[in-house]
Coordinates of C-alpha atoms and ligand atoms in Angstrom, one line a residue:
X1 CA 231.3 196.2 90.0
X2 CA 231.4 199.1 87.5
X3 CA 229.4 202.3 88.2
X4 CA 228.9 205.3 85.7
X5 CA 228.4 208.0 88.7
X6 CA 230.1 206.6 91.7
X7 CA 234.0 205.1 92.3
X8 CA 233.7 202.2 95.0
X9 CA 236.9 201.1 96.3
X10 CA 237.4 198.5 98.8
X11 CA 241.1 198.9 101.1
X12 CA 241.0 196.3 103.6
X13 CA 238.0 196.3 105.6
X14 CA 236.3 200.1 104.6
X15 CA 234.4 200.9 101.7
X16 CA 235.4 204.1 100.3
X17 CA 232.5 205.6 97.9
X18 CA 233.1 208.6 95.7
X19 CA 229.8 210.8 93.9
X20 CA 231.8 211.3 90.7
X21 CA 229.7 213.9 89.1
X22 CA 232.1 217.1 89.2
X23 CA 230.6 219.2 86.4
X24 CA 227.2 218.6 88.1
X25 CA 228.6 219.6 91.7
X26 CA 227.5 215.8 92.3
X27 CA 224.4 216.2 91.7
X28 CA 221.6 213.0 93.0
X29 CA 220.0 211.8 89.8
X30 CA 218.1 208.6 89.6
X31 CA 221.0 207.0 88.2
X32 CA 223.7 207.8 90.8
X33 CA 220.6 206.9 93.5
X34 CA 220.2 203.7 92.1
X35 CA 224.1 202.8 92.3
X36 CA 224.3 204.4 95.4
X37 CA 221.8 201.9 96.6
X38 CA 223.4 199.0 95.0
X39 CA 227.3 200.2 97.0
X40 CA 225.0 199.5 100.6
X41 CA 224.4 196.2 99.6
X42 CA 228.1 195.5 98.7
X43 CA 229.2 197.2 102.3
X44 CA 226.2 194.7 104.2
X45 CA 227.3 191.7 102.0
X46 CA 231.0 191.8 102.4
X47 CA 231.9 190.3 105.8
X48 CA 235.6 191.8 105.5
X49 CA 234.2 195.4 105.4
X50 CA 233.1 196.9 108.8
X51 CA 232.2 200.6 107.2
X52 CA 231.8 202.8 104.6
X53 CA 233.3 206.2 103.8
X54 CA 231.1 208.5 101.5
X55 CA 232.6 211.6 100.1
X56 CA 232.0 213.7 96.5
X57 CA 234.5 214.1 94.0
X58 CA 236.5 217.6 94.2
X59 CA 236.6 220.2 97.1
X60 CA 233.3 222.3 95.6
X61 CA 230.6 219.8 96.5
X62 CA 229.9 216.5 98.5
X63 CA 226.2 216.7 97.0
X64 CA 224.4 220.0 95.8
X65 CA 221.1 218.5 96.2
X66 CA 219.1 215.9 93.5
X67 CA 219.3 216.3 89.8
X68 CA 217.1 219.6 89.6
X69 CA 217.2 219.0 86.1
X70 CA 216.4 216.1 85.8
X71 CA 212.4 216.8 88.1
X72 CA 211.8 220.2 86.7
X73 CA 209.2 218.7 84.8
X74 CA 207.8 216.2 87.2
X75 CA 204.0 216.6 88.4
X76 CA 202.5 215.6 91.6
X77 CA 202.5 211.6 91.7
X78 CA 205.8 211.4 89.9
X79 CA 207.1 214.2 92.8
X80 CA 205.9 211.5 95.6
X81 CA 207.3 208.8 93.3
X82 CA 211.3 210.6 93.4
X83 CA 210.5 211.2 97.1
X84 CA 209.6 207.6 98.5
X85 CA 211.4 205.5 95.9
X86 CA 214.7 208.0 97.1
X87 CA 214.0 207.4 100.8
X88 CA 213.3 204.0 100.2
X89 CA 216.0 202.7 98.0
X90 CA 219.2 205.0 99.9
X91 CA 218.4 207.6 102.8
X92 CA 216.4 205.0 104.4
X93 CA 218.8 202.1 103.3
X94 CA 221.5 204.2 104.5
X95 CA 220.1 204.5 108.0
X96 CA 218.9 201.4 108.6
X97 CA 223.1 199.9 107.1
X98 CA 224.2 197.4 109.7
X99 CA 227.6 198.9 108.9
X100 CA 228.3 202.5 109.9
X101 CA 228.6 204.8 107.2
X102 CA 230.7 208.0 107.8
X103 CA 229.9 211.1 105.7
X104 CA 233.0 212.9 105.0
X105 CA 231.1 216.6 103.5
X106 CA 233.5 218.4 101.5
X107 CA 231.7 222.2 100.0
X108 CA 228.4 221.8 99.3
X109 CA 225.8 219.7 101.2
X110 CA 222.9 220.9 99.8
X111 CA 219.0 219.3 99.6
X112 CA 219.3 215.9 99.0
X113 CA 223.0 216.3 99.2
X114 CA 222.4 217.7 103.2
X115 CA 220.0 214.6 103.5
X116 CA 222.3 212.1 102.3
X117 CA 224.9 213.1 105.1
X118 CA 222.2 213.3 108.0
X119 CA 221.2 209.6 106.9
X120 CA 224.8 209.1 107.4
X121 CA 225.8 207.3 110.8
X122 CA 228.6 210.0 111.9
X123 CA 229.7 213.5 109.7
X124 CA 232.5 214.9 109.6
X125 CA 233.1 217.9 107.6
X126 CA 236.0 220.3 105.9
X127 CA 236.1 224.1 106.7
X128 CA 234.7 225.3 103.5
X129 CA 231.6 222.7 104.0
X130 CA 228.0 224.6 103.7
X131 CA 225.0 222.7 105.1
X132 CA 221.2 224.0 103.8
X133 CA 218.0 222.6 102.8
X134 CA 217.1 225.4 100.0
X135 CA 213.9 223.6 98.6
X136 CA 211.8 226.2 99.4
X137 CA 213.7 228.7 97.2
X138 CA 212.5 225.9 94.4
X139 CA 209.3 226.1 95.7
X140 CA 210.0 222.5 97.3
X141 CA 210.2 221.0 100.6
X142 CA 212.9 218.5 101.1
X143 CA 211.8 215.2 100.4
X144 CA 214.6 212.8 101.5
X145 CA 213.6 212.7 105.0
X146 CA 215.3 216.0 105.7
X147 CA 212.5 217.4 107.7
X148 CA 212.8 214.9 110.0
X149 CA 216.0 214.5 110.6
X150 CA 217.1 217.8 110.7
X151 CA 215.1 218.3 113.7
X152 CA 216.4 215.7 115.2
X153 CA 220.1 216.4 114.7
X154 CA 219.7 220.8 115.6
X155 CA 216.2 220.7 117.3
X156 CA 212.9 222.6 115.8
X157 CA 213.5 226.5 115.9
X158 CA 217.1 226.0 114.1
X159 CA 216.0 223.5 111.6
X160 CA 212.6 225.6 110.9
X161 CA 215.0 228.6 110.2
X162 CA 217.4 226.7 107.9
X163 CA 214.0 225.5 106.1
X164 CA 212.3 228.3 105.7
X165 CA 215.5 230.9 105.1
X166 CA 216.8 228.7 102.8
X167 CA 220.1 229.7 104.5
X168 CA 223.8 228.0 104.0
X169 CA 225.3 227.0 107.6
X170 CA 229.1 226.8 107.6
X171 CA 231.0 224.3 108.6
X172 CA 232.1 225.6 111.8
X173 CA 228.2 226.9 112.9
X174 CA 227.2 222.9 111.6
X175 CA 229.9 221.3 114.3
X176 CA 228.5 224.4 117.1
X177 CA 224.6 222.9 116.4
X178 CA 225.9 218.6 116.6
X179 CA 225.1 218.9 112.5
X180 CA 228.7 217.7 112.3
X181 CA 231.1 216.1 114.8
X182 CA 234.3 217.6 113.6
X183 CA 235.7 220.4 111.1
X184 CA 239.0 219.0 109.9
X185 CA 241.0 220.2 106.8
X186 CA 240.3 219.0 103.3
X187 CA 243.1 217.1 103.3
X188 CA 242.7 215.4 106.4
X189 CA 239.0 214.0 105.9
X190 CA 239.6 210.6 104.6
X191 CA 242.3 210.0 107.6
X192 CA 240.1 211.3 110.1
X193 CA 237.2 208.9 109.1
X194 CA 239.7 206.0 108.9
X195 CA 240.5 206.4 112.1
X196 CA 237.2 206.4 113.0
X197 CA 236.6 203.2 111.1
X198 CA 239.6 202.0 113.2
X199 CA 238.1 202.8 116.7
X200 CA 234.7 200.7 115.6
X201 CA 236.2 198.1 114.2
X202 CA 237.6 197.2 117.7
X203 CA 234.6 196.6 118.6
X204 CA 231.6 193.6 118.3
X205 CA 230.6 194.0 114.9
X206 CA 226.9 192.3 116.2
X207 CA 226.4 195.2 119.1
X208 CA 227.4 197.9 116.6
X209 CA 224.9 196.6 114.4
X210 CA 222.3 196.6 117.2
X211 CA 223.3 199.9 118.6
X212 CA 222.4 201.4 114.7
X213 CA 219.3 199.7 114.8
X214 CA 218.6 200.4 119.0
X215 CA 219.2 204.8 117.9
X216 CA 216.7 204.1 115.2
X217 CA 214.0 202.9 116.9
X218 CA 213.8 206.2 118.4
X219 CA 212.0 207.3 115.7
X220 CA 210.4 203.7 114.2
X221 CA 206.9 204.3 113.5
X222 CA 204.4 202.4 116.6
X223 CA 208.0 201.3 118.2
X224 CA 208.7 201.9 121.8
X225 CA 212.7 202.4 121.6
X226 CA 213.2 201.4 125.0
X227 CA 211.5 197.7 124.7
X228 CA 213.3 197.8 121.7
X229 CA 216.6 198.3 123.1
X230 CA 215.8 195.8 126.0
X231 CA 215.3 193.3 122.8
X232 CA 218.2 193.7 121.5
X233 CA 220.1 193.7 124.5
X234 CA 219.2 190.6 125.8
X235 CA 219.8 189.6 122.2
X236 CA 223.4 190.2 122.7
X237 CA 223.3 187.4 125.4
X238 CA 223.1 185.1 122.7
X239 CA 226.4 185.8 120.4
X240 CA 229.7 184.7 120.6
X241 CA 231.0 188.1 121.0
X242 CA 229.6 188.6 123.7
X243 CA 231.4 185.4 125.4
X244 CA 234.7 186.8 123.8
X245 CA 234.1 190.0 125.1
X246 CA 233.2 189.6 129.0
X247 CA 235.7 186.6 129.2
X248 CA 238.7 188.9 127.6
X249 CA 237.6 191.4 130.2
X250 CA 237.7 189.4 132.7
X251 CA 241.1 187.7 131.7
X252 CA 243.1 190.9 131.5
X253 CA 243.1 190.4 127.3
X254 CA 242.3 192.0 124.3
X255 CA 238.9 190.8 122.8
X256 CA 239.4 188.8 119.2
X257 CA 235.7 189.3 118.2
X258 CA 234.2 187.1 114.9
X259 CA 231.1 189.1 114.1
X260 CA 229.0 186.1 115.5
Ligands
CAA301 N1 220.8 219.7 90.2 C1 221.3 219.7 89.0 N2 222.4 220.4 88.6 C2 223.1 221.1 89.5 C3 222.6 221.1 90.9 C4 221.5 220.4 91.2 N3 221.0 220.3 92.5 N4 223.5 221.9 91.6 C5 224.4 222.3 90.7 N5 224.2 221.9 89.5 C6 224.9 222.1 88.2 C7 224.6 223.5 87.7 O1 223.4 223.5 86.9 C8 225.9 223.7 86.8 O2 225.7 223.0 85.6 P1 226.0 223.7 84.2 O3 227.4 224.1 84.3 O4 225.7 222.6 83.2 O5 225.1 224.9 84.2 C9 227.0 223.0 87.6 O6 226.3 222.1 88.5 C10 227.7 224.0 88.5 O7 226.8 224.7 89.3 P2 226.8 226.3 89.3 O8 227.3 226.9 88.1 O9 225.4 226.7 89.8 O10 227.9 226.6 90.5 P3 228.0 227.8 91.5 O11 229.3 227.7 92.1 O12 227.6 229.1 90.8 O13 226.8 227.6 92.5 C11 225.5 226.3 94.1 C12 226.8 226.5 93.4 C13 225.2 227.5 95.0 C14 225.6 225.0 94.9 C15 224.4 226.2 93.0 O14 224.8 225.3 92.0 C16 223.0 225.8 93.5 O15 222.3 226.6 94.1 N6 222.7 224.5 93.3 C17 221.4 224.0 93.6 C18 221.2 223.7 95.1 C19 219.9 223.3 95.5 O16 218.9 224.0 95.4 N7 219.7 222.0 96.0 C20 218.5 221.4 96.3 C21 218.0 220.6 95.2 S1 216.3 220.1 95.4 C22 216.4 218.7 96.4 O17 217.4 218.2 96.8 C23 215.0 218.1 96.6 C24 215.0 216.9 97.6 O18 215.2 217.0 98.8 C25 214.4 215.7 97.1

């Protein structure tokens, strides 16, 4: 599939997707939202891929926020248009991905660019990596979910501060607050995901699927997380996997799971 603001490249069972907006420090406009959106769909479709690895093109940016430009002129329903078609279409979508997605944040994670990475499954970040949600200095509020899930990631008082200062967090003070889950060098993001990818893949593609959706029940609107999880435990009871799993355990082997 051929994308105008996004590289997809498939190398055995990872999806590897690229922002390619450079000049625009990779910027979100509705255009490289709506690809984005159409790249989860190719990573939940494709049996043979088990995860995906988002990055931006060049060490300045992995996102500097969404296309300023491009709602500088927006008024109030087409503002909650951009807000609930964005959360609905990727940092939702994202989220809710059976597969894990790994955020690899290289310079600027900015806005929406911030947001994108805390829809993200795991981060992982390089040392010249700066985390902020600076709406406010646009006279915005974030409005890809990044109210909420900042507070969920670094807990009330730091995420009101980051909102409200419009302050940059670096990479190393992002890993110190659970923002990120390790500061590695530039060069060595795309390796340190992989291996990542590597350790999941091991596993029951079915109960990593569950686990995703079992964490995101925790904040499901009217959903009790724990009857949830109970749900889709006993769920579990019902997949081959499962059989694979306790019966390699319990015959001193290595489990071949088949994602059913
Ligand atoms: N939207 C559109 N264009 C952007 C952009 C953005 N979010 N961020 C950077 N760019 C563009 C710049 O306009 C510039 O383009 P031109 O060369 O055509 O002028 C190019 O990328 C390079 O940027 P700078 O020259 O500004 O680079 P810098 O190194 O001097 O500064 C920066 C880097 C501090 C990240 C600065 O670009 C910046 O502050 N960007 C905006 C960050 C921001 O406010 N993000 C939040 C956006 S709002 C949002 O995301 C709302 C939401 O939740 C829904």
């Amino acid at each position: 599939m051929n994308f105008n603001n996004i590289i997809v490249e498939k190398q055995t069972n990872i999806l590897y997707i690229t922002i390619n907006r450079p000049k625009n420090l990779n910027a979100l406009n509705s255009e490289t939202i709506s690809e984005l959106s159409q790249a989860i769909d190719l990573v939940n479709d494709d049996k043979e891929i088990r995860a995906a690895i988002l990055t931006g093109a060049g060490e300045k940016a992995f996102v500097a926020g969404a296309d300023i430009k491009e709602f500088a002129s927006f008024n109030v329903a087409e503002g909650k248009h951009l807000a609930a078609n964005g959360q609905a279409i990727l940092f939702d979508k994202i989220e809710q991905s059976q597969k894990p997605f790994i955020a690899c944040v290289n310079g600027y994670a900015l806005g929406g660019g911030c947001e994108l990475a805390m829809a993200c499954h795991i981060r992982i970040a390089s040392p010249n990596a700066l985390f902020g949600l600076p709406e406010v200095s646009l006279g915005l509020i974030p409005g890809y979910g990044g109210t909420q899930r900042l507070v969920q990631l670094v807990g009330k008082g730091k995420a009101l501060q980051m909102l409200m200062t419009a302050e940059m967090v670096k990479a190393e003070e992002a890993l110190d607050l659970g923002l990120v889950t390790d500061v590695v060098a530039f060069g060595d993001l795309k390796e340190t995901a992989e291996k990542l990818v590597k350790k999941i893949s091991k596993n029951a593609p079915l109960a990593v699927a569950k686990a995703i959706q079992a964490v995101n029940a925790f904040n499901e609107d009217g959903v009790d997380g724990f009857k949830k999880e109970i749900e889709l435990f006993g769920e579990c009871f019902d997949t081959k996997d499962f059989v694979e799993g306790t019966t390699a355990f319990i015959e001193k082997r290595k489990a071949e799971f088949k994602g059913k």
